[in-house]
mmCIF file of C-alpha atoms (C1' of nucleotides) in Angstrom:
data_model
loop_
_atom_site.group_PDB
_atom_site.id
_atom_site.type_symbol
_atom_site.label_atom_id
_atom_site.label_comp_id
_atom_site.label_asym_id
_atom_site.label_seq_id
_atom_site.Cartn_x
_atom_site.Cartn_y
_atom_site.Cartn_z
ATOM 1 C CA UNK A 1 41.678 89.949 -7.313
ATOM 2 C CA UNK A 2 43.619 92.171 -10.440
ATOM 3 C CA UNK A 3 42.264 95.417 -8.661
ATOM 4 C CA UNK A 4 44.318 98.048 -6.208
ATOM 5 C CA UNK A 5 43.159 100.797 -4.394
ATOM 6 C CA UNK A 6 45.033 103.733 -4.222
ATOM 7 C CA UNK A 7 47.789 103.657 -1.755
ATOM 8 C CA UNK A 8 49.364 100.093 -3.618
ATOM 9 C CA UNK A 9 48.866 102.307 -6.530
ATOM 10 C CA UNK A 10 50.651 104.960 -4.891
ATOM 11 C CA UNK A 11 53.295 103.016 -3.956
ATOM 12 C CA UNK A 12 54.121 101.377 -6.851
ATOM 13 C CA UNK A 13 53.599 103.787 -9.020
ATOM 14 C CA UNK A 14 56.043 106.695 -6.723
ATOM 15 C CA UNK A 15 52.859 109.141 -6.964
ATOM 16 C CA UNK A 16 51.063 110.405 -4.130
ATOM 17 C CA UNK A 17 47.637 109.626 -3.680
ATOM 18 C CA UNK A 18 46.887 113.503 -3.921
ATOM 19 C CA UNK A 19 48.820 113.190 -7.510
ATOM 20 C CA UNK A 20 46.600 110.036 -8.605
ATOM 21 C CA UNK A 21 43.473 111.981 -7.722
ATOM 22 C CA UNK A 22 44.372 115.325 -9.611
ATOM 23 C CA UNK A 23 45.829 113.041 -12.721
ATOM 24 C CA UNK A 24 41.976 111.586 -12.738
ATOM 25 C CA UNK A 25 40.646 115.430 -12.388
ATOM 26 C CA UNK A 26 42.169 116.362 -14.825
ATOM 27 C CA UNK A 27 41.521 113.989 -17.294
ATOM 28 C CA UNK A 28 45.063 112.762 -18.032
ATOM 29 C CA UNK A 29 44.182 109.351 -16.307
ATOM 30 C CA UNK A 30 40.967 107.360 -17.201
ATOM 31 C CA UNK A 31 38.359 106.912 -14.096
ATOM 32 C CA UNK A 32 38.736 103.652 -12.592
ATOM 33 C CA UNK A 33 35.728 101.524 -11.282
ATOM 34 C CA UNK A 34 34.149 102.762 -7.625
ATOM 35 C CA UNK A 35 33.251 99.842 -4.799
ATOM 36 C CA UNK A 36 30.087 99.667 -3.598
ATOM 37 C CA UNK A 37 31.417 102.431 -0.916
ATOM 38 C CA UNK A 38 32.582 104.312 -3.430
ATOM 39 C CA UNK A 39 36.341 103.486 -3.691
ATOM 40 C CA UNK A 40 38.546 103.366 -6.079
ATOM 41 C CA UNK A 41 39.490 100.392 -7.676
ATOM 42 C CA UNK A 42 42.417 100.378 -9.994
ATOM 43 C CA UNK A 43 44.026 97.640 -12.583
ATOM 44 C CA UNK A 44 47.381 97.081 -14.195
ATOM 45 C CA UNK A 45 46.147 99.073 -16.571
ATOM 46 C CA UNK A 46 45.749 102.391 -15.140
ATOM 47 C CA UNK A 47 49.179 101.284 -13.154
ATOM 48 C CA UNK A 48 51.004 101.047 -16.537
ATOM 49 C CA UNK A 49 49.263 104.652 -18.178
ATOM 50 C CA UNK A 50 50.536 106.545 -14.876
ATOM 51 C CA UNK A 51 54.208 105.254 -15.751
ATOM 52 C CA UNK A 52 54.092 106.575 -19.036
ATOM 53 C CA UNK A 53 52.716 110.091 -17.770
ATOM 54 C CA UNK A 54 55.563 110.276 -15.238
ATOM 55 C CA UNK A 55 58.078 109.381 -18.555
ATOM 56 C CA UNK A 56 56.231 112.029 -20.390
ATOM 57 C CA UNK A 57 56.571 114.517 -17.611
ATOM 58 C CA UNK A 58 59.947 114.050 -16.020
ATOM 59 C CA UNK A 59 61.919 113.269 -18.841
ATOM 60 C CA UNK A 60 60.575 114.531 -21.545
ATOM 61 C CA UNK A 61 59.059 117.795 -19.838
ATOM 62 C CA UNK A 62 55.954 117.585 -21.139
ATOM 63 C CA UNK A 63 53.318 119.645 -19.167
ATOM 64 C CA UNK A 64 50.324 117.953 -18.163
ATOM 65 C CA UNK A 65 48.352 119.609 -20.582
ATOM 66 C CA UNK A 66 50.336 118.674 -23.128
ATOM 67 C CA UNK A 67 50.585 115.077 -21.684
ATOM 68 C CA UNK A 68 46.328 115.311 -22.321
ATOM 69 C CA UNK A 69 47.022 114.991 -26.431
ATOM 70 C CA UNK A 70 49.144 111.942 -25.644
ATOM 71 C CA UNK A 71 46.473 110.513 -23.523
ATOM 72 C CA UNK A 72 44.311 110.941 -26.156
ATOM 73 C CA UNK A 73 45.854 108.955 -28.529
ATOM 74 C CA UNK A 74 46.193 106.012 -26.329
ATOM 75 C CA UNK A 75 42.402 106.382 -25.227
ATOM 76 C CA UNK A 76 41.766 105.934 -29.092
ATOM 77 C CA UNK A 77 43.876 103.032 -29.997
ATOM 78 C CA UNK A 78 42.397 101.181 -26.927
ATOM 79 C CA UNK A 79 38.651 102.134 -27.856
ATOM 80 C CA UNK A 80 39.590 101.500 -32.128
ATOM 81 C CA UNK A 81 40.059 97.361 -30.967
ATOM 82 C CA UNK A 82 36.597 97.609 -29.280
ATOM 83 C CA UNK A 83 35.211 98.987 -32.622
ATOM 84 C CA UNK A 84 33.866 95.077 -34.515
ATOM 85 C CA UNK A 85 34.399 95.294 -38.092
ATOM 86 C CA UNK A 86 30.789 96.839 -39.417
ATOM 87 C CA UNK A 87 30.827 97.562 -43.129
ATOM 88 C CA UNK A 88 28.448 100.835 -41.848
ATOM 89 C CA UNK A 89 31.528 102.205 -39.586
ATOM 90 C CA UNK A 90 34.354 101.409 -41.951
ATOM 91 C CA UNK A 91 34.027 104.753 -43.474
ATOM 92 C CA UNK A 92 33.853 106.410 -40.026
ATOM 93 C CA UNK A 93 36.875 104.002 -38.555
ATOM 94 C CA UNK A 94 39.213 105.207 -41.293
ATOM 95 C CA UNK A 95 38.539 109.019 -40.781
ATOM 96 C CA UNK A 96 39.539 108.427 -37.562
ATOM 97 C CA UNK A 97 42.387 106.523 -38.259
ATOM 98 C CA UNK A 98 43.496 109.771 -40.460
ATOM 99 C CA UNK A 99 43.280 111.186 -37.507
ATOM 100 C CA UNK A 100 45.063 110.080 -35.407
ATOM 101 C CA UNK A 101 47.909 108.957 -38.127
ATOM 102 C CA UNK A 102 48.278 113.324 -38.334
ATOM 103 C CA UNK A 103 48.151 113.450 -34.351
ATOM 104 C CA UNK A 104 50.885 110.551 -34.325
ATOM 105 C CA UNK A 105 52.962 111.678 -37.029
ATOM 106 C CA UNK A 106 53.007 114.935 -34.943
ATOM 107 C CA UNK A 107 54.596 113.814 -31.794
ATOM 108 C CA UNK A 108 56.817 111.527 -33.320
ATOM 109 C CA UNK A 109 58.088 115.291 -34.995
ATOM 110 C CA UNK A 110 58.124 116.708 -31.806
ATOM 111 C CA UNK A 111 60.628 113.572 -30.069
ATOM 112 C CA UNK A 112 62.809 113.633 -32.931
ATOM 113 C CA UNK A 113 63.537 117.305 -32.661
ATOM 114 C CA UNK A 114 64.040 116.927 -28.923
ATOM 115 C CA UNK A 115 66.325 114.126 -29.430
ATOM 116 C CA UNK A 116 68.562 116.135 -32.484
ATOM 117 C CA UNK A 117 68.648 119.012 -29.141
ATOM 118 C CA UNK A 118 69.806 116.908 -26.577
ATOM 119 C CA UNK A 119 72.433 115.010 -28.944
ATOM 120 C CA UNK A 120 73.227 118.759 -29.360
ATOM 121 C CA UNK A 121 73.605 119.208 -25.816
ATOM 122 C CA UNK A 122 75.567 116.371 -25.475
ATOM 123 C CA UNK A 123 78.037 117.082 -27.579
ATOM 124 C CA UNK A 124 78.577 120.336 -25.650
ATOM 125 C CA UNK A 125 78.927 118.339 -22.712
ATOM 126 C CA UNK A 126 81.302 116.452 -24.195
ATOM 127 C CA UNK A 127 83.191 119.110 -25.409
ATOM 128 C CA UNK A 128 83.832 120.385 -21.975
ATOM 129 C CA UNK A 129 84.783 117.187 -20.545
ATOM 130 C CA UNK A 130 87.456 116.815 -22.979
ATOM 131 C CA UNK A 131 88.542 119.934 -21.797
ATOM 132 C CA UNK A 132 88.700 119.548 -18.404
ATOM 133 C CA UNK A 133 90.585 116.466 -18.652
ATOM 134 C CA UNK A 134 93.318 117.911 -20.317
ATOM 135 C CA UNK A 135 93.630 119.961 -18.007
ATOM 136 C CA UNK A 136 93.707 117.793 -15.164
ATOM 137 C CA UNK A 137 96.194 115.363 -17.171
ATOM 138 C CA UNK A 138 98.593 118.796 -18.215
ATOM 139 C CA UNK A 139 98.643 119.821 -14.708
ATOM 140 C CA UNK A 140 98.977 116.544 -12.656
ATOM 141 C CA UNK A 141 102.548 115.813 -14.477
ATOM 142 C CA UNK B 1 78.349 148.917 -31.120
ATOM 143 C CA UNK B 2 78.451 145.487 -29.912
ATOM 144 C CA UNK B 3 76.010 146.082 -26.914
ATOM 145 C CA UNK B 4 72.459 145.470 -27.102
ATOM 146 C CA UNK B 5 69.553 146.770 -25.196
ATOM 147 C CA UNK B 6 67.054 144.380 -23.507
ATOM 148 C CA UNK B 7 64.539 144.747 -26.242
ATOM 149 C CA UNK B 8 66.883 143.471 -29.100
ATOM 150 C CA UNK B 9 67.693 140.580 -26.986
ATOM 151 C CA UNK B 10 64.238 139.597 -26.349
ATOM 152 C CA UNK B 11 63.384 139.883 -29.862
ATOM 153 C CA UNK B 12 66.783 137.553 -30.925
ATOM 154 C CA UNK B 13 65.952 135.178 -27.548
ATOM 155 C CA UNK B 14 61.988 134.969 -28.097
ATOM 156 C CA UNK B 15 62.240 135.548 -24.662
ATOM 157 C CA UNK B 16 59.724 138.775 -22.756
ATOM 158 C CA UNK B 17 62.212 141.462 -21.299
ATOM 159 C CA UNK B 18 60.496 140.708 -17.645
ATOM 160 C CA UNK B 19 61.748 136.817 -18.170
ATOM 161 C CA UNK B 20 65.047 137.982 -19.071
ATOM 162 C CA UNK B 21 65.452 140.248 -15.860
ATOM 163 C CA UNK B 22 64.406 137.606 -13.667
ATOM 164 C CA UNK B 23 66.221 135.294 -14.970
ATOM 165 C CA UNK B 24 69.230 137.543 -13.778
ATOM 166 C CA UNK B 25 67.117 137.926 -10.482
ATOM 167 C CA UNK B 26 67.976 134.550 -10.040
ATOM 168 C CA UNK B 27 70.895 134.326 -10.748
ATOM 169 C CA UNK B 28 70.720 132.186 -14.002
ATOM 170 C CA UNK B 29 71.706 135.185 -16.106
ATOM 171 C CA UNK B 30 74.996 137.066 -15.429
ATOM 172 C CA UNK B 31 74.097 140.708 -14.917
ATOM 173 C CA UNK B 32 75.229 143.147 -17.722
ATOM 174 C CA UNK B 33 77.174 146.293 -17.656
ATOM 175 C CA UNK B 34 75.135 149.630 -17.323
ATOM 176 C CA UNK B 35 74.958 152.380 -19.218
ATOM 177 C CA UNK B 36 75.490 155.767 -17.878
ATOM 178 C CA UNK B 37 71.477 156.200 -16.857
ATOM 179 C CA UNK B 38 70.874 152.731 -15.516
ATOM 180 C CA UNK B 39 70.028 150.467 -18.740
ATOM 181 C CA UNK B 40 71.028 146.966 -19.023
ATOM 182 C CA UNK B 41 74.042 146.516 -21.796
ATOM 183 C CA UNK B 42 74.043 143.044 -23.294
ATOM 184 C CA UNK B 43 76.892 141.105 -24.706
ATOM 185 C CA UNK B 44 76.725 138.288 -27.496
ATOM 186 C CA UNK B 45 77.779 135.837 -24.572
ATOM 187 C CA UNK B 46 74.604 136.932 -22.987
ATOM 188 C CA UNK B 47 72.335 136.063 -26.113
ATOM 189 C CA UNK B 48 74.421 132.758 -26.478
ATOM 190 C CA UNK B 49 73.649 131.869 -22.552
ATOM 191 C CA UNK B 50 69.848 132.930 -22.632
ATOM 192 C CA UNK B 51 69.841 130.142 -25.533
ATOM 193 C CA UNK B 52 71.447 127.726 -23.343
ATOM 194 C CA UNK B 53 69.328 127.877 -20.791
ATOM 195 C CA UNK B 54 65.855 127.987 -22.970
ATOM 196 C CA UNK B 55 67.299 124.576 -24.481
ATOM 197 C CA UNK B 56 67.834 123.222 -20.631
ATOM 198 C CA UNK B 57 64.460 124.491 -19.954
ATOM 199 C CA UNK B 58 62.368 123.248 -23.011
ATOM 200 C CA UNK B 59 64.346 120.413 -24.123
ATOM 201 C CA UNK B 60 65.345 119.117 -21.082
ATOM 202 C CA UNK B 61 62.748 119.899 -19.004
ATOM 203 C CA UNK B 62 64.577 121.263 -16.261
ATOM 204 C CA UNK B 63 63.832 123.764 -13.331
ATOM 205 C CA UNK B 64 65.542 127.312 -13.397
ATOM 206 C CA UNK B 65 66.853 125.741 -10.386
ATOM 207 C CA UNK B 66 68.100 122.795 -11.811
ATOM 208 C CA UNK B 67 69.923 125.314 -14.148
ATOM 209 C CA UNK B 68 71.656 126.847 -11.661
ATOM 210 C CA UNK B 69 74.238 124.135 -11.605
ATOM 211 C CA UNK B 70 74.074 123.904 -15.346
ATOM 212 C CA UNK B 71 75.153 127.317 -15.914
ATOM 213 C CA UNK B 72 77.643 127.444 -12.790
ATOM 214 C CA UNK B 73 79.885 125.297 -14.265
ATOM 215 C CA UNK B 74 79.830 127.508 -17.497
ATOM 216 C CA UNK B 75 80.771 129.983 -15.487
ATOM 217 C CA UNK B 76 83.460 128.358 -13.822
ATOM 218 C CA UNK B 77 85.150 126.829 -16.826
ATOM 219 C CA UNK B 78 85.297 130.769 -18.228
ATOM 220 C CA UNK B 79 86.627 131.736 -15.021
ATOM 221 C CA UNK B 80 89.544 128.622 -15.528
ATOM 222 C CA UNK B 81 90.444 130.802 -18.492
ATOM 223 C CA UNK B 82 90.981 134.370 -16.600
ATOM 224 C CA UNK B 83 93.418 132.535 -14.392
ATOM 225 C CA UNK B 84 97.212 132.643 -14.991
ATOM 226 C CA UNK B 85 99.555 129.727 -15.276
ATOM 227 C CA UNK B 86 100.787 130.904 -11.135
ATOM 228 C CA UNK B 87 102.578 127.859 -9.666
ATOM 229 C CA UNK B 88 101.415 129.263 -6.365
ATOM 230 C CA UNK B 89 97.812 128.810 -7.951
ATOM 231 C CA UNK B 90 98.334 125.454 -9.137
ATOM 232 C CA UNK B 91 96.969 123.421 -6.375
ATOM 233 C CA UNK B 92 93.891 125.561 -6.188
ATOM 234 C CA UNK B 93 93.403 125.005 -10.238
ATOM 235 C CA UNK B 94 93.860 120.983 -9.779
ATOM 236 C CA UNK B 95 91.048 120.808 -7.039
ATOM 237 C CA UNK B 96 88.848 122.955 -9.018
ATOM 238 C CA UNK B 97 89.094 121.193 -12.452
ATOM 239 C CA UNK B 98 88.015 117.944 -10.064
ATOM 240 C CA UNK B 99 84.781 119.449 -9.014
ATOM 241 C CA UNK B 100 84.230 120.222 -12.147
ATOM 242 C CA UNK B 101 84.728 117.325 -13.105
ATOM 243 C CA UNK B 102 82.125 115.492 -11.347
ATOM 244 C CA UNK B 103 79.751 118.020 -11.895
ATOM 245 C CA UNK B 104 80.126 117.762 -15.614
ATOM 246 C CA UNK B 105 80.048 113.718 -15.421
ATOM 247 C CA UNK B 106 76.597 113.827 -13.616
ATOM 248 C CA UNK B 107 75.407 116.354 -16.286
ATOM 249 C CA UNK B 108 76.215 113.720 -18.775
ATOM 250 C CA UNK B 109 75.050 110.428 -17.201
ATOM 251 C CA UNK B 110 71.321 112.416 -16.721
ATOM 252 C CA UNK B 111 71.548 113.582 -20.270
ATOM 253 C CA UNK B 112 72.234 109.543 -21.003
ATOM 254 C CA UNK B 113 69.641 108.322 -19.060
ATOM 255 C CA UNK B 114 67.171 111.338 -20.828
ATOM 256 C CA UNK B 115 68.580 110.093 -24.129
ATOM 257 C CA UNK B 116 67.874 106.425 -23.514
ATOM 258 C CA UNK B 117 64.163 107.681 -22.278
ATOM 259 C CA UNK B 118 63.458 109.527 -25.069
ATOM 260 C CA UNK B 119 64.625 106.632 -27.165
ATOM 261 C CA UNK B 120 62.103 104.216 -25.794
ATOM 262 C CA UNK B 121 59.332 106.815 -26.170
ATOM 263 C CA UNK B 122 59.963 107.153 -30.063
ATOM 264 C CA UNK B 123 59.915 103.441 -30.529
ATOM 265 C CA UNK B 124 56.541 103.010 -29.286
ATOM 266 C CA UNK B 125 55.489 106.127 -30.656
ATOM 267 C CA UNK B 126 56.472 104.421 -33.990
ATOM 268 C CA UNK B 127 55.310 101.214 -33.227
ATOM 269 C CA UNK B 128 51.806 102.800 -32.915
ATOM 270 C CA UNK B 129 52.305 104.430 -36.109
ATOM 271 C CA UNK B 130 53.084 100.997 -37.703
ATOM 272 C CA UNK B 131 49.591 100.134 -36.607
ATOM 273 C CA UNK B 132 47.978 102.905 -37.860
ATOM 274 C CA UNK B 133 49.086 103.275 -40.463
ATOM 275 C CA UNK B 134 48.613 99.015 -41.186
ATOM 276 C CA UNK B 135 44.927 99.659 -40.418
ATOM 277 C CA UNK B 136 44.465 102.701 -43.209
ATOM 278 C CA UNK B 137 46.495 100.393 -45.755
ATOM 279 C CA UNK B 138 44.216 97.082 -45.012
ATOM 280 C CA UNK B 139 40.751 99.196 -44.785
ATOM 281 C CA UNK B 140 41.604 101.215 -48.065
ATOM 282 C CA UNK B 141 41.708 98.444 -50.108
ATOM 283 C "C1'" DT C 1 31.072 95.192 16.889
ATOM 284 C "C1'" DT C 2 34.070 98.411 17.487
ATOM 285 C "C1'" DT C 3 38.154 100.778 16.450
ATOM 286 C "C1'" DA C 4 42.112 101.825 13.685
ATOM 287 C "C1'" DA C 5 43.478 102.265 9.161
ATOM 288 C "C1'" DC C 6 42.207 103.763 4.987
ATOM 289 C "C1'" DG C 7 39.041 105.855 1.818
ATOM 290 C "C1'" DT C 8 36.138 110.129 0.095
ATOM 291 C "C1'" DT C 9 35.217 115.202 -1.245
ATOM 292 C "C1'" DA C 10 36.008 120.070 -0.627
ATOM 293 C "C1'" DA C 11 38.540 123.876 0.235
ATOM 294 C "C1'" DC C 12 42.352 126.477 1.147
ATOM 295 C "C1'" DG C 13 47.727 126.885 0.944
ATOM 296 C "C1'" DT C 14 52.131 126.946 -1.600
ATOM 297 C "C1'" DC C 15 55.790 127.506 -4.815
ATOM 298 C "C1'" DA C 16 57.867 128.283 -9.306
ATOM 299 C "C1'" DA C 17 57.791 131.013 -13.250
ATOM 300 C "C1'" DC C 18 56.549 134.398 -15.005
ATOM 301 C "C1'" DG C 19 52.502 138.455 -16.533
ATOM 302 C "C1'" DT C 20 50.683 142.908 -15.551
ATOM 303 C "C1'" DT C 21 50.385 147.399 -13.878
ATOM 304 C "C1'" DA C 22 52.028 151.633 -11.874
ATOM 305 C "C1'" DA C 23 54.992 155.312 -11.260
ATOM 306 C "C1'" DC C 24 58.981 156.997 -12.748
ATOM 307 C "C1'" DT C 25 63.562 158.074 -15.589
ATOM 308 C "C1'" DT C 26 66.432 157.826 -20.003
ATOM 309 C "C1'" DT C 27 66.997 157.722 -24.984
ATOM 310 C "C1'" DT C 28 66.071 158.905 -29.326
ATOM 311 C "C1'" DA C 29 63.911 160.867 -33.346
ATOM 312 C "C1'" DA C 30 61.557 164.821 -35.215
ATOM 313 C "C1'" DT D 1 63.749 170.733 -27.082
ATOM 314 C "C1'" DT D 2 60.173 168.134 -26.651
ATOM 315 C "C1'" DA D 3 57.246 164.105 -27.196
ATOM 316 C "C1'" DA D 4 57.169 159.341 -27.798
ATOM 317 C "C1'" DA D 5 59.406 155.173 -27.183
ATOM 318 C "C1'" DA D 6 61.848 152.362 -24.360
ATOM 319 C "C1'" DG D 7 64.142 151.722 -20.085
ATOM 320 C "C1'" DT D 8 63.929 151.086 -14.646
ATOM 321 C "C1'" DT D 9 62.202 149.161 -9.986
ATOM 322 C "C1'" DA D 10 58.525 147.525 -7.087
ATOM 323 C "C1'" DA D 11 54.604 145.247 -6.102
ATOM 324 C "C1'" DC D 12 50.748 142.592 -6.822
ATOM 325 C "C1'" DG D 13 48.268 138.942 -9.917
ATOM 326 C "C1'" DT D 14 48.041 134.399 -12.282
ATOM 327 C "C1'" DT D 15 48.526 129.641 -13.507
ATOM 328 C "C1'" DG D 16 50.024 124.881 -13.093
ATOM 329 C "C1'" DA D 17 50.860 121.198 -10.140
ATOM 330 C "C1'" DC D 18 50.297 119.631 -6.480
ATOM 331 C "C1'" DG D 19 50.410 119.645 -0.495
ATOM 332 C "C1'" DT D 20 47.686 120.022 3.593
ATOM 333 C "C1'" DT D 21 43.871 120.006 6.499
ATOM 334 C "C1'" DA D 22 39.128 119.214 7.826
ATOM 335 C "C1'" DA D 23 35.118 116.669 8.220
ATOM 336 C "C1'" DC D 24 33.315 112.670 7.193
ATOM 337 C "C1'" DG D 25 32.260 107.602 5.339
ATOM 338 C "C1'" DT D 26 34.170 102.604 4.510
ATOM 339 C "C1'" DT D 27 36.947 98.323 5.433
ATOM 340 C "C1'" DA D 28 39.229 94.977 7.790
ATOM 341 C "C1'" DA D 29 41.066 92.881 11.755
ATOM 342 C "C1'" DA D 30 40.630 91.897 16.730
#
DNA sequence: TTTAACGTTAACGTCAACGTTAACTTTTAA
DNA sequence: TTAAAAGTTAACGTTGACGTTAACGTTAAA
């Protein structure tokens, strides 16, 4: 039994069940299987993709919209291992790994130039602790 | 003339002139002087602030709320430097420079833990990029 | 088998972070 | 000095990201 309905989901993943609905709404998390009844049934799977839409969203900031392209490129690698090795979809298997090499190549921009920000902002922070703890140490003597 | 009006500011912040008055709204931005008639007088130090906190916003994702602490202990550490060397004022100095610093340590150990994020995030974005990038290489041949 | 716990959709509510518009005053360039 | 450009406050509108409630169906344990 590898499937969960929503409230283990919920609770592992630190989502609301509200949250895990909209995600699916709005396309940033892939539909999971339905019971008979019409339940959700989740899998490690969709357990591990919410974690890295939470990392997306709380620490890098990433909007949800903007958390979509990510998705995307995920979606793709996942459905690219599906795709057997046909000499008639080579050609159309490399386009798309073009692709997604540009999409990629793109967010991997985007981190670094976050990261060379917040090093920046570190070093500000720095700066001021430095500062105040000379002027602790100068005053306590 | 070392004074600029709001439009100048929102051309050299990127910022819209009604973002830049709330932001002083609530209380993220300190207020300018006024001229004569009413209009807003920025300072450099304004500019330099409104780039701050668009760096806390974008970079590190967080609320205008969230930036209220931020930019509080700016303010406080320019306040530090208003205040006289009083030995009557000492005492009051000492406890201040402590909450400061713990406010400042916190703002570092979440800028660590962002950093640390961020740095997982670029390794698997490169590790997919590795893949790709493996798969044009071997299908090109 | 029945009832409590949990699931479903649908619709309206909320809050932050601004955008937009209106109605008006101040500056500035011709 | 007189328009036009830019400033002001005040108020309502919008959008994203959910919370809440209602009205109802499904599961699981007693």
């Amino acid at each position: 039994m590898d499937t969960f309905k929503i409230d283990d989901v919920a609770k592992e993943s630190g989502l609301t069940k509200r949250t895990i609905r909209y995600y699916e709404e709005i396309g940033v998390l892939f539909p999971p299987e339905r019971s008979e009844g019409g339940m959700r049934l989740y899998t490690r799977k969709h357990i591990e993709r919410l974690s890295q839409i939470v990392n997306a969203r709380d620490v890098l900031g990433f909007s949800l919209m903007e958390i979509q392209d990510f998705v995307a490129i995920r979606e793709k690698m996942d459905e690219q291992k599906q795709v057997y090795w046909k000499t008639e979809a080579a050609e159309e298997k490399l386009s798309q790994l073009r692709e997604m090499k540009v999409m990629v190549d793109k967010q991997m921009e985007m981190v670094d130039q976050k990261l060379s920000k917040m090093a920046e902002f570190r070093k500000e922070i720095e700066y001021m602790q430095k500062r105040i703890n000379d002027g602790i140490t100068k005053m306590s003597t």
